[in-house]
Amino acid sequence: MKKVAIFPGSFDPFTIGHESLVIRALELFDKIIIAVGHNAQKQGFFSIDARMDMINKIFENNIKIETDCYEGLTVDYCRKKNIYFIIRGLRTSADFEFERSVGQVNKQMERKIETVFLLTSTKYTPVSSSIVRDILANGGNAKQFIPNRINIDDYLNK
Amino acid sequence: MKKVAIFPGSFDPFTIGHESLVIRALELFDKIIIAVGHNAQKQGFFSIDARMDMINKIFENNIKIETDCYEGLTVDYCRKKNIYFIIRGLRTSADFEFERSVGQVNKQMERKIETVFLLTSTKYTPVSSSIVRDILANGGNAKQFIPNRINIDDYLNK
Amino acid sequence: MKKVAIFPGSFDPFTIGHESLVIRALELFDKIIIAVGHNAQKQGFFSIDARMDMINKIFENNIKIETDCYEGLTVDYCRKKNIYFIIRGLRTSADFEFERSVGQVNKQMERKIETVFLLTSTKYTPVSSSIVRDILANGGNAKQFIPNRINIDDYLNK
Amino acid sequence: MKKVAIFPGSFDPFTIGHESLVIRALELFDKIIIAVGHNAQKQGFFSIDARMDMINKIFENNIKIETDCYEGLTVDYCRKKNIYFIIRGLRTSADFEFERSVGQVNKQMERKIETVFLLTSTKYTPVSSSIVRDILANGGNAKQFIPNRINIDDYLNK
Amino acid sequence: MKKVAIFPGSFDPFTIGHESLVIRALELFDKIIIAVGHNAQKQGFFSIDARMDMINKIFENNIKIETDCYEGLTVDYCRKKNIYFIIRGLRTSADFEFERSVGQVNKQMERKIETVFLLTSTKYTPVSSSIVRDILANGGNAKQFIPNRINIDDYLNK
Amino acid sequence: MKKVAIFPGSFDPFTIGHESLVIRALELFDKIIIAVGHNAQKQGFFSIDARMDMINKIFENNIKIETDCYEGLTVDYCRKKNIYFIIRGLRTSADFEFERSVGQVNKQMERKIETVFLLTSTKYTPVSSSIVRDILANGGNAKQFIPNRINIDDYLNK
């Protein structure tokens, strides 16, 4: 039976840390759906379309990767897709505290859900979407933190 | 002499974790005032009235529990009520870091204040008001995280 | 291709937390080798034989679980078995800091290794082997923290 | 009804941080038993007698403080004394992680137990028994970290 | 060669903790530029002018201290000034996690940058600008957390 | 005036992380004394002589680095050398909690002491002496974690 997982996140934007995590997670899963969470109350730095477009470009030749977006709870998205593995990366112990609460509550809401955590690679540990956004918002050069296939200027000019 | 404590918080909303904490704290104190803090700058998910109404319903037959609300500093509220025990629950080490700063600053502002911490029960450790709000905002079912006596739909429709 | 993982640890003793983790990890892997690490410099509370015997009893009818023991580095054991998924449970942020260092160093020593982390179940989060050992060393009753199939007294009298 | 609590610890030695905590806890409890835990497997820096003697000196005129020692589990000591409030101080988030596990396991072993945490005073936050022992073992002057009534040299020469 | 460092921050407002840190850092550096970061997206509690004015008052007779403000990335400000030592204070482990990410990303963007961390003094550890703002916003008395030379009322009435 | 600092530690053994930290710290200090702390109660993995010999080899042509060893408190060693800057590296938040207690207590014992913290480089963050010792004790290959100039086999065969 094929093992499929969801990698949910806001990915605003998708970083080299996320890219590295997905590639490593493909050893574990036969297919991964990268699902961009849409939060109606919170405006993002990049639009949902821009975020999905970037992810599509990064993995465009990889048939094991699918890109999607969703609104509402991750738990409900899992039920709708009938997929119960969730992938999450862990960078810092602050991350961990937050992820533990979310992961344990998700499991209390839907027993079938299993959150699988991978460590970020050593060199990408300090990189987060919020730091990348901060660099971009201040006109800095964030290229080294963004996957090669993405020309971030294309999305900033949009 | 009767021992009275204040349990301050935003309680937006009051969860099963809070309920469990108050019941256990009653072993320690003769009376507990659950004080809903009102922050003029920050609009809550539920109104102050709704939050107080929920708490009143949960403890309506318990003469050792009183519900109140306040604006301004907790330190000033303690002085006004002439009550210097503060109860707080601890869930995670992130909670702890924050509570330590607040508790030590409160004591520097008013020597009489003593913050008394209880651990959340094991099974309620991942539950927080912010996670419950997130579930409700996304149309999810949060009943298992809210005290039995509350029909949360009554407040969502208000 | 079958996915096989190693669950390494000292398991001194194996707790209900470990049992719950293995059962959940079987959703992800086709086979799991529970590998009891043997540290020549550190005498355990239970012998390696006793620890393996307990684990065998717990999973005796489960053909997807195998029990083994090893000396030396986990990295070298992975190479010997030609299995590169390692399962670890995460309870607290102190756990996390330690596991991150070990996991990242393991990956630097052997690129193929991927450590997969699962959260402990909410109710088992406070339970660790060291707490169980401490209870047993002090003549306390640790039954609720040990898998049902184990009669721990059999091993204490050995 | 009088409220009595146990303040268990190894107190090897009792520091100004412990002293400050006990004095503040007396606002909350009518009587406090300072209980020196005796661990047969671990030799202390000071003998149990020396530790109890120091604590007795510090609080010799305080009829609300009693000193005791015990072997075995704190849970069993609580049952024997029929006292179910435990006092613990919290200094750092590393402390907190450890105390949470112990406190939640204690509650699972004996429902009546309630662990009550107080923060250490700001200025005593870095002081711990292990740091004091390290200073003394290296011939340093630890007087500022030890309660005034104790002449630590009396115990080092013993 | 003179050693110069930048102490960047939002300093909204500058606290006794910051003051103590700067004075201690002067042992290490021949000159320190206190640089108030200006974030166009985020309105502060005090204006940039008020913050700089307060800092100038505190250090007005100290020729080794200079006050400045900047917009954009700290990395770019360092390049513009050709100064590559950054001073930061560490209060809590939550601080540390955040500072580590920022410091390591800064170094990846500009190899010459070296962030030098000092601990806050024990007694100022709980004091942060955000706690001081919260006290002021609620009409509380924050004088003990603000350097002596500042009459905070002058700035609140502005 | 020349700025001199002490970099104290057990360095059992000195790792690439330590080497990288010292080289970066030379931007800040004119001279650094790497001081191997000798703990009479705790036998090391390598002898003090071996540790010092390794450090001497790594920095043999660097006239700004001096190697020394000491027994007793770091505070007393600082006084003896009349040098009051201490350098320490920070890897994880567990490190930080420990270092904060030690640093604040050192300052309470000797006001002149100032501990200066640098972050480890991103790629060396998971590397610690204890992990290296563990690899060596288990016959693993730790070369990538040890400075180039050291042939660790020379010291293991001693």
PDB file of N, CA, C and O in Angstrom, chain B residues 3 24 27-30 85 90-93 96-97 99-100 103-104 107-108 114-122 125, chain D residues 3 24 27-30 85 90-93 96-97 99-100 103-104 107-108 114-122 125:
ATOM      1  N   LYS B   3      -8.117  31.953  53.465  1.00  0.00           N
ATOM      2  CA  LYS B   3      -7.131  32.205  52.410  1.00  0.00           C
ATOM      3  C   LYS B   3      -7.867  32.373  51.084  1.00  0.00           C
ATOM      4  O   LYS B   3      -8.567  31.474  50.631  1.00  0.00           O
ATOM      5  N   ARG B  24      -8.724  21.933  41.612  1.00  0.00           N
ATOM      6  CA  ARG B  24      -7.604  21.485  42.440  1.00  0.00           C
ATOM      7  C   ARG B  24      -7.124  22.599  43.374  1.00  0.00           C
ATOM      8  O   ARG B  24      -6.749  22.337  44.526  1.00  0.00           O
ATOM      9  N   GLU B  27      -8.473  23.061  47.011  1.00  0.00           N
ATOM     10  CA  GLU B  27      -7.910  22.347  48.163  1.00  0.00           C
ATOM     11  C   GLU B  27      -6.993  23.272  48.969  1.00  0.00           C
ATOM     12  O   GLU B  27      -6.785  23.081  50.158  1.00  0.00           O
ATOM     13  N   LEU B  28      -6.446  24.262  48.274  1.00  0.00           N
ATOM     14  CA  LEU B  28      -5.417  25.118  48.860  1.00  0.00           C
ATOM     15  C   LEU B  28      -6.015  26.421  49.398  1.00  0.00           C
ATOM     16  O   LEU B  28      -5.535  26.975  50.386  1.00  0.00           O
ATOM     17  N   PHE B  29      -7.061  26.905  48.741  1.00  0.00           N
ATOM     18  CA  PHE B  29      -7.636  28.199  49.102  1.00  0.00           C
ATOM     19  C   PHE B  29      -9.105  28.037  49.510  1.00  0.00           C
ATOM     20  O   PHE B  29      -9.805  27.158  49.017  1.00  0.00           O
ATOM     21  N   ASP B  30      -9.544  28.929  50.397  1.00  0.00           N
ATOM     22  CA  ASP B  30     -10.928  28.879  50.860  1.00  0.00           C
ATOM     23  C   ASP B  30     -11.869  29.539  49.868  1.00  0.00           C
ATOM     24  O   ASP B  30     -13.066  29.266  49.843  1.00  0.00           O
ATOM     25  N   PHE B  85      -2.571  36.556  46.843  1.00  0.00           N
ATOM     26  CA  PHE B  85      -2.192  35.297  46.208  1.00  0.00           C
ATOM     27  C   PHE B  85      -2.733  35.274  44.780  1.00  0.00           C
ATOM     28  O   PHE B  85      -3.925  35.530  44.566  1.00  0.00           O
ATOM     29  N   LEU B  90       0.820  26.028  34.882  1.00  0.00           N
ATOM     30  CA  LEU B  90       2.000  25.898  34.019  1.00  0.00           C
ATOM     31  C   LEU B  90       1.834  24.685  33.117  1.00  0.00           C
ATOM     32  O   LEU B  90       1.655  23.573  33.595  1.00  0.00           O
ATOM     33  N   ARG B  91       1.890  24.911  31.807  1.00  0.00           N
ATOM     34  CA  ARG B  91       1.773  23.818  30.846  1.00  0.00           C
ATOM     35  C   ARG B  91       3.122  23.435  30.243  1.00  0.00           C
ATOM     36  O   ARG B  91       3.507  22.287  30.274  1.00  0.00           O
ATOM     37  N   THR B  92       3.835  24.431  29.712  1.00  0.00           N
ATOM     38  CA  THR B  92       5.064  24.139  28.976  1.00  0.00           C
ATOM     39  C   THR B  92       6.200  25.022  29.485  1.00  0.00           C
ATOM     40  O   THR B  92       5.975  25.978  30.227  1.00  0.00           O
ATOM     41  N   SER B  93       7.418  24.731  29.042  1.00  0.00           N
ATOM     42  CA  SER B  93       8.533  25.556  29.508  1.00  0.00           C
ATOM     43  C   SER B  93       8.484  26.947  28.867  1.00  0.00           C
ATOM     44  O   SER B  93       9.025  27.896  29.430  1.00  0.00           O
ATOM     45  N   PHE B  96       6.484  28.765  31.224  1.00  0.00           N
ATOM     46  CA  PHE B  96       7.236  29.034  32.431  1.00  0.00           C
ATOM     47  C   PHE B  96       8.104  30.285  32.306  1.00  0.00           C
ATOM     48  O   PHE B  96       8.131  31.137  33.194  1.00  0.00           O
ATOM     49  N   GLU B  97       8.830  30.395  31.182  1.00  0.00           N
ATOM     50  CA  GLU B  97       9.710  31.556  30.979  1.00  0.00           C
ATOM     51  C   GLU B  97       8.914  32.863  31.082  1.00  0.00           C
ATOM     52  O   GLU B  97       9.350  33.829  31.691  1.00  0.00           O
ATOM     53  N   GLU B  99       5.879  33.284  32.501  1.00  0.00           N
ATOM     54  CA  GLU B  99       5.302  33.457  33.837  1.00  0.00           C
ATOM     55  C   GLU B  99       6.351  33.890  34.862  1.00  0.00           C
ATOM     56  O   GLU B  99       6.043  34.641  35.787  1.00  0.00           O
ATOM     57  N   ARG B 100       7.570  33.403  34.691  1.00  0.00           N
ATOM     58  CA  ARG B 100       8.626  33.795  35.627  1.00  0.00           C
ATOM     59  C   ARG B 100       8.897  35.293  35.547  1.00  0.00           C
ATOM     60  O   ARG B 100       8.989  35.974  36.576  1.00  0.00           O
ATOM     61  N   GLY B 103       5.816  37.088  37.013  1.00  0.00           N
ATOM     62  CA  GLY B 103       5.715  36.870  38.459  1.00  0.00           C
ATOM     63  C   GLY B 103       6.787  37.636  39.226  1.00  0.00           C
ATOM     64  O   GLY B 103       6.518  38.222  40.283  1.00  0.00           O
ATOM     65  N   GLN B 104       8.014  37.652  38.689  1.00  0.00           N
ATOM     66  CA  GLN B 104       9.093  38.353  39.402  1.00  0.00           C
ATOM     67  C   GLN B 104       8.927  39.869  39.310  1.00  0.00           C
ATOM     68  O   GLN B 104       9.227  40.588  40.267  1.00  0.00           O
ATOM     69  N   LYS B 107       6.207  40.890  41.754  1.00  0.00           N
ATOM     70  CA  LYS B 107       6.715  40.913  43.132  1.00  0.00           C
ATOM     71  C   LYS B 107       7.584  42.149  43.370  1.00  0.00           C
ATOM     72  O   LYS B 107       7.598  42.693  44.475  1.00  0.00           O
ATOM     73  N   GLN B 108       8.299  42.602  42.328  1.00  0.00           N
ATOM     74  CA  GLN B 108       9.097  43.817  42.494  1.00  0.00           C
ATOM     75  C   GLN B 108       8.202  45.055  42.612  1.00  0.00           C
ATOM     76  O   GLN B 108       8.572  46.036  43.261  1.00  0.00           O
ATOM     77  N   GLU B 114       2.241  36.979  45.943  1.00  0.00           N
ATOM     78  CA  GLU B 114       2.873  35.670  45.831  1.00  0.00           C
ATOM     79  C   GLU B 114       2.133  34.896  44.753  1.00  0.00           C
ATOM     80  O   GLU B 114       0.936  34.644  44.870  1.00  0.00           O
ATOM     81  N   THR B 115       2.856  34.534  43.694  1.00  0.00           N
ATOM     82  CA  THR B 115       2.231  33.749  42.639  1.00  0.00           C
ATOM     83  C   THR B 115       2.431  32.267  42.924  1.00  0.00           C
ATOM     84  O   THR B 115       3.558  31.829  43.167  1.00  0.00           O
ATOM     85  N   VAL B 116       1.332  31.539  42.935  1.00  0.00           N
ATOM     86  CA  VAL B 116       1.343  30.112  43.257  1.00  0.00           C
ATOM     87  C   VAL B 116       1.044  29.355  41.968  1.00  0.00           C
ATOM     88  O   VAL B 116       0.009  29.585  41.337  1.00  0.00           O
ATOM     89  N   PHE B 117       1.966  28.476  41.573  1.00  0.00           N
ATOM     90  CA  PHE B 117       1.798  27.759  40.316  1.00  0.00           C
ATOM     91  C   PHE B 117       1.379  26.311  40.548  1.00  0.00           C
ATOM     92  O   PHE B 117       1.937  25.630  41.406  1.00  0.00           O
ATOM     93  N   LEU B 118       0.405  25.866  39.773  1.00  0.00           N
ATOM     94  CA  LEU B 118       0.056  24.441  39.752  1.00  0.00           C
ATOM     95  C   LEU B 118       0.300  23.929  38.340  1.00  0.00           C
ATOM     96  O   LEU B 118       0.186  24.665  37.365  1.00  0.00           O
ATOM     97  N   LEU B 119       0.645  22.657  38.253  1.00  0.00           N
ATOM     98  CA  LEU B 119       0.797  22.030  36.937  1.00  0.00           C
ATOM     99  C   LEU B 119      -0.578  21.737  36.354  1.00  0.00           C
ATOM    100  O   LEU B 119      -1.503  21.381  37.076  1.00  0.00           O
ATOM    101  N   THR B 120      -0.705  21.845  35.058  1.00  0.00           N
ATOM    102  CA  THR B 120      -1.922  21.338  34.428  1.00  0.00           C
ATOM    103  C   THR B 120      -1.908  19.815  34.542  1.00  0.00           C
ATOM    104  O   THR B 120      -0.858  19.197  34.639  1.00  0.00           O
ATOM    105  N   SER B 121      -3.084  19.216  34.533  1.00  0.00           N
ATOM    106  CA  SER B 121      -3.170  17.757  34.511  1.00  0.00           C
ATOM    107  C   SER B 121      -2.556  17.238  33.220  1.00  0.00           C
ATOM    108  O   SER B 121      -2.590  17.911  32.188  1.00  0.00           O
ATOM    109  N   THR B 122      -1.986  16.040  33.297  1.00  0.00           N
ATOM    110  CA  THR B 122      -1.285  15.469  32.143  1.00  0.00           C
ATOM    111  C   THR B 122      -2.127  15.552  30.875  1.00  0.00           C
ATOM    112  O   THR B 122      -1.673  16.032  29.839  1.00  0.00           O
ATOM    113  N   THR B 125      -2.529  19.062  29.246  1.00  0.00           N
ATOM    114  CA  THR B 125      -1.329  19.865  28.995  1.00  0.00           C
ATOM    115  C   THR B 125      -1.295  20.514  27.610  1.00  0.00           C
ATOM    116  O   THR B 125      -0.914  21.673  27.475  1.00  0.00           O
TER     117      THR B 125
ATOM    118  N   LYS D   3      -3.449  23.988  57.329  1.00  0.00           N
ATOM    119  CA  LYS D   3      -2.861  23.522  56.071  1.00  0.00           C
ATOM    120  C   LYS D   3      -1.374  23.253  56.286  1.00  0.00           C
ATOM    121  O   LYS D   3      -0.620  24.152  56.650  1.00  0.00           O
ATOM    122  N   ARG D  24       8.537  32.546  52.408  1.00  0.00           N
ATOM    123  CA  ARG D  24       7.392  32.988  51.614  1.00  0.00           C
ATOM    124  C   ARG D  24       6.257  31.962  51.639  1.00  0.00           C
ATOM    125  O   ARG D  24       5.083  32.323  51.673  1.00  0.00           O
ATOM    126  N   GLU D  27       3.359  32.037  54.255  1.00  0.00           N
ATOM    127  CA  GLU D  27       2.144  32.840  54.066  1.00  0.00           C
ATOM    128  C   GLU D  27       0.980  31.953  53.624  1.00  0.00           C
ATOM    129  O   GLU D  27      -0.176  32.264  53.835  1.00  0.00           O
ATOM    130  N   LEU D  28       1.342  30.842  52.974  1.00  0.00           N
ATOM    131  CA  LEU D  28       0.338  29.982  52.350  1.00  0.00           C
ATOM    132  C   LEU D  28      -0.037  28.805  53.252  1.00  0.00           C
ATOM    133  O   LEU D  28      -1.176  28.348  53.247  1.00  0.00           O
ATOM    134  N   PHE D  29       0.925  28.327  54.036  1.00  0.00           N
ATOM    135  CA  PHE D  29       0.696  27.141  54.859  1.00  0.00           C
ATOM    136  C   PHE D  29       0.879  27.464  56.337  1.00  0.00           C
ATOM    137  O   PHE D  29       1.674  28.322  56.703  1.00  0.00           O
ATOM    138  N   ASP D  30       0.159  26.719  57.175  1.00  0.00           N
ATOM    139  CA  ASP D  30       0.250  26.938  58.612  1.00  0.00           C
ATOM    140  C   ASP D  30       1.465  26.249  59.206  1.00  0.00           C
ATOM    141  O   ASP D  30       1.962  26.624  60.262  1.00  0.00           O
ATOM    142  N   PHE D  85       0.224  18.181  50.356  1.00  0.00           N
ATOM    143  CA  PHE D  85       0.766  19.328  49.623  1.00  0.00           C
ATOM    144  C   PHE D  85       2.294  19.225  49.597  1.00  0.00           C
ATOM    145  O   PHE D  85       2.926  19.041  50.645  1.00  0.00           O
ATOM    146  N   LEU D  90      10.880  26.912  41.641  1.00  0.00           N
ATOM    147  CA  LEU D  90      11.249  26.848  40.227  1.00  0.00           C
ATOM    148  C   LEU D  90      12.242  27.952  39.916  1.00  0.00           C
ATOM    149  O   LEU D  90      11.956  29.127  40.124  1.00  0.00           O
ATOM    150  N   ARG D  91      13.408  27.573  39.407  1.00  0.00           N
ATOM    151  CA  ARG D  91      14.434  28.536  39.043  1.00  0.00           C
ATOM    152  C   ARG D  91      14.518  28.739  37.531  1.00  0.00           C
ATOM    153  O   ARG D  91      14.454  29.845  37.042  1.00  0.00           O
ATOM    154  N   THR D  92      14.671  27.640  36.802  1.00  0.00           N
ATOM    155  CA  THR D  92      14.916  27.743  35.367  1.00  0.00           C
ATOM    156  C   THR D  92      13.959  26.834  34.602  1.00  0.00           C
ATOM    157  O   THR D  92      13.280  25.994  35.191  1.00  0.00           O
ATOM    158  N   SER D  93      13.936  26.975  33.274  1.00  0.00           N
ATOM    159  CA  SER D  93      13.032  26.112  32.520  1.00  0.00           C
ATOM    160  C   SER D  93      13.534  24.668  32.494  1.00  0.00           C
ATOM    161  O   SER D  93      12.731  23.748  32.330  1.00  0.00           O
ATOM    162  N   PHE D  96      11.948  23.305  35.408  1.00  0.00           N
ATOM    163  CA  PHE D  96      10.523  23.119  35.179  1.00  0.00           C
ATOM    164  C   PHE D  96      10.214  21.806  34.474  1.00  0.00           C
ATOM    165  O   PHE D  96       9.313  21.065  34.868  1.00  0.00           O
ATOM    166  N   GLU D  97      10.977  21.496  33.425  1.00  0.00           N
ATOM    167  CA  GLU D  97      10.745  20.258  32.665  1.00  0.00           C
ATOM    168  C   GLU D  97      10.834  19.037  33.588  1.00  0.00           C
ATOM    169  O   GLU D  97      10.027  18.117  33.515  1.00  0.00           O
ATOM    170  N   GLU D  99      10.611  19.022  36.967  1.00  0.00           N
ATOM    171  CA  GLU D  99       9.575  19.066  38.003  1.00  0.00           C
ATOM    172  C   GLU D  99       8.208  18.677  37.451  1.00  0.00           C
ATOM    173  O   GLU D  99       7.388  18.081  38.151  1.00  0.00           O
ATOM    174  N   ARG D 100       7.942  19.036  36.208  1.00  0.00           N
ATOM    175  CA  ARG D 100       6.658  18.674  35.614  1.00  0.00           C
ATOM    176  C   ARG D 100       6.503  17.162  35.518  1.00  0.00           C
ATOM    177  O   ARG D 100       5.470  16.615  35.893  1.00  0.00           O
ATOM    178  N   GLY D 103       6.160  15.807  39.121  1.00  0.00           N
ATOM    179  CA  GLY D 103       4.871  16.204  39.705  1.00  0.00           C
ATOM    180  C   GLY D 103       3.708  15.454  39.079  1.00  0.00           C
ATOM    181  O   GLY D 103       2.774  15.031  39.780  1.00  0.00           O
ATOM    182  N   GLN D 104       3.750  15.268  37.750  1.00  0.00           N
ATOM    183  CA  GLN D 104       2.638  14.577  37.093  1.00  0.00           C
ATOM    184  C   GLN D 104       2.661  13.079  37.395  1.00  0.00           C
ATOM    185  O   GLN D 104       1.603  12.461  37.565  1.00  0.00           O
ATOM    186  N   LYS D 107       1.318  12.583  40.904  1.00  0.00           N
ATOM    187  CA  LYS D 107      -0.144  12.678  40.933  1.00  0.00           C
ATOM    188  C   LYS D 107      -0.785  11.413  40.369  1.00  0.00           C
ATOM    189  O   LYS D 107      -1.866  11.007  40.820  1.00  0.00           O
ATOM    190  N   GLN D 108      -0.129  10.781  39.389  1.00  0.00           N
ATOM    191  CA  GLN D 108      -0.689   9.539  38.859  1.00  0.00           C
ATOM    192  C   GLN D 108      -0.573   8.405  39.875  1.00  0.00           C
ATOM    193  O   GLN D 108      -1.385   7.482  39.887  1.00  0.00           O
ATOM    194  N   GLU D 114      -0.766  17.254  45.643  1.00  0.00           N
ATOM    195  CA  GLU D 114      -0.793  18.493  44.865  1.00  0.00           C
ATOM    196  C   GLU D 114       0.553  19.192  45.055  1.00  0.00           C
ATOM    197  O   GLU D 114       0.919  19.549  46.169  1.00  0.00           O
ATOM    198  N   THR D 115       1.281  19.368  43.964  1.00  0.00           N
ATOM    199  CA  THR D 115       2.558  20.072  44.065  1.00  0.00           C
ATOM    200  C   THR D 115       2.334  21.551  43.798  1.00  0.00           C
ATOM    201  O   THR D 115       1.724  21.924  42.800  1.00  0.00           O
ATOM    202  N   VAL D 116       2.796  22.368  44.731  1.00  0.00           N
ATOM    203  CA  VAL D 116       2.611  23.814  44.675  1.00  0.00           C
ATOM    204  C   VAL D 116       3.976  24.431  44.397  1.00  0.00           C
ATOM    205  O   VAL D 116       4.923  24.212  45.154  1.00  0.00           O
ATOM    206  N   PHE D 117       4.072  25.180  43.295  1.00  0.00           N
ATOM    207  CA  PHE D 117       5.357  25.760  42.902  1.00  0.00           C
ATOM    208  C   PHE D 117       5.406  27.254  43.209  1.00  0.00           C
ATOM    209  O   PHE D 117       4.460  27.989  42.919  1.00  0.00           O
ATOM    210  N   LEU D 118       6.531  27.685  43.767  1.00  0.00           N
ATOM    211  CA  LEU D 118       6.793  29.116  43.915  1.00  0.00           C
ATOM    212  C   LEU D 118       8.047  29.447  43.109  1.00  0.00           C
ATOM    213  O   LEU D 118       8.930  28.594  42.947  1.00  0.00           O
ATOM    214  N   LEU D 119       8.104  30.653  42.606  1.00  0.00           N
ATOM    215  CA  LEU D 119       9.309  31.105  41.922  1.00  0.00           C
ATOM    216  C   LEU D 119      10.382  31.433  42.944  1.00  0.00           C
ATOM    217  O   LEU D 119      10.080  31.952  44.020  1.00  0.00           O
ATOM    218  N   THR D 120      11.622  31.190  42.617  1.00  0.00           N
ATOM    219  CA  THR D 120      12.696  31.717  43.454  1.00  0.00           C
ATOM    220  C   THR D 120      12.706  33.234  43.301  1.00  0.00           C
ATOM    221  O   THR D 120      12.280  33.772  42.282  1.00  0.00           O
ATOM    222  N   SER D 121      13.200  33.924  44.320  1.00  0.00           N
ATOM    223  CA  SER D 121      13.359  35.377  44.219  1.00  0.00           C
ATOM    224  C   SER D 121      14.360  35.686  43.112  1.00  0.00           C
ATOM    225  O   SER D 121      15.275  34.902  42.860  1.00  0.00           O
ATOM    226  N   THR D 122      14.179  36.827  42.474  1.00  0.00           N
ATOM    227  CA  THR D 122      15.031  37.198  41.346  1.00  0.00           C
ATOM    228  C   THR D 122      16.507  37.037  41.672  1.00  0.00           C
ATOM    229  O   THR D 122      17.260  36.406  40.935  1.00  0.00           O
ATOM    230  N   THR D 125      17.889  33.418  41.868  1.00  0.00           N
ATOM    231  CA  THR D 125      17.618  32.492  40.771  1.00  0.00           C
ATOM    232  C   THR D 125      18.837  31.686  40.321  1.00  0.00           C
ATOM    233  O   THR D 125      18.729  30.494  40.056  1.00  0.00           O
TER     234      THR D 125
END
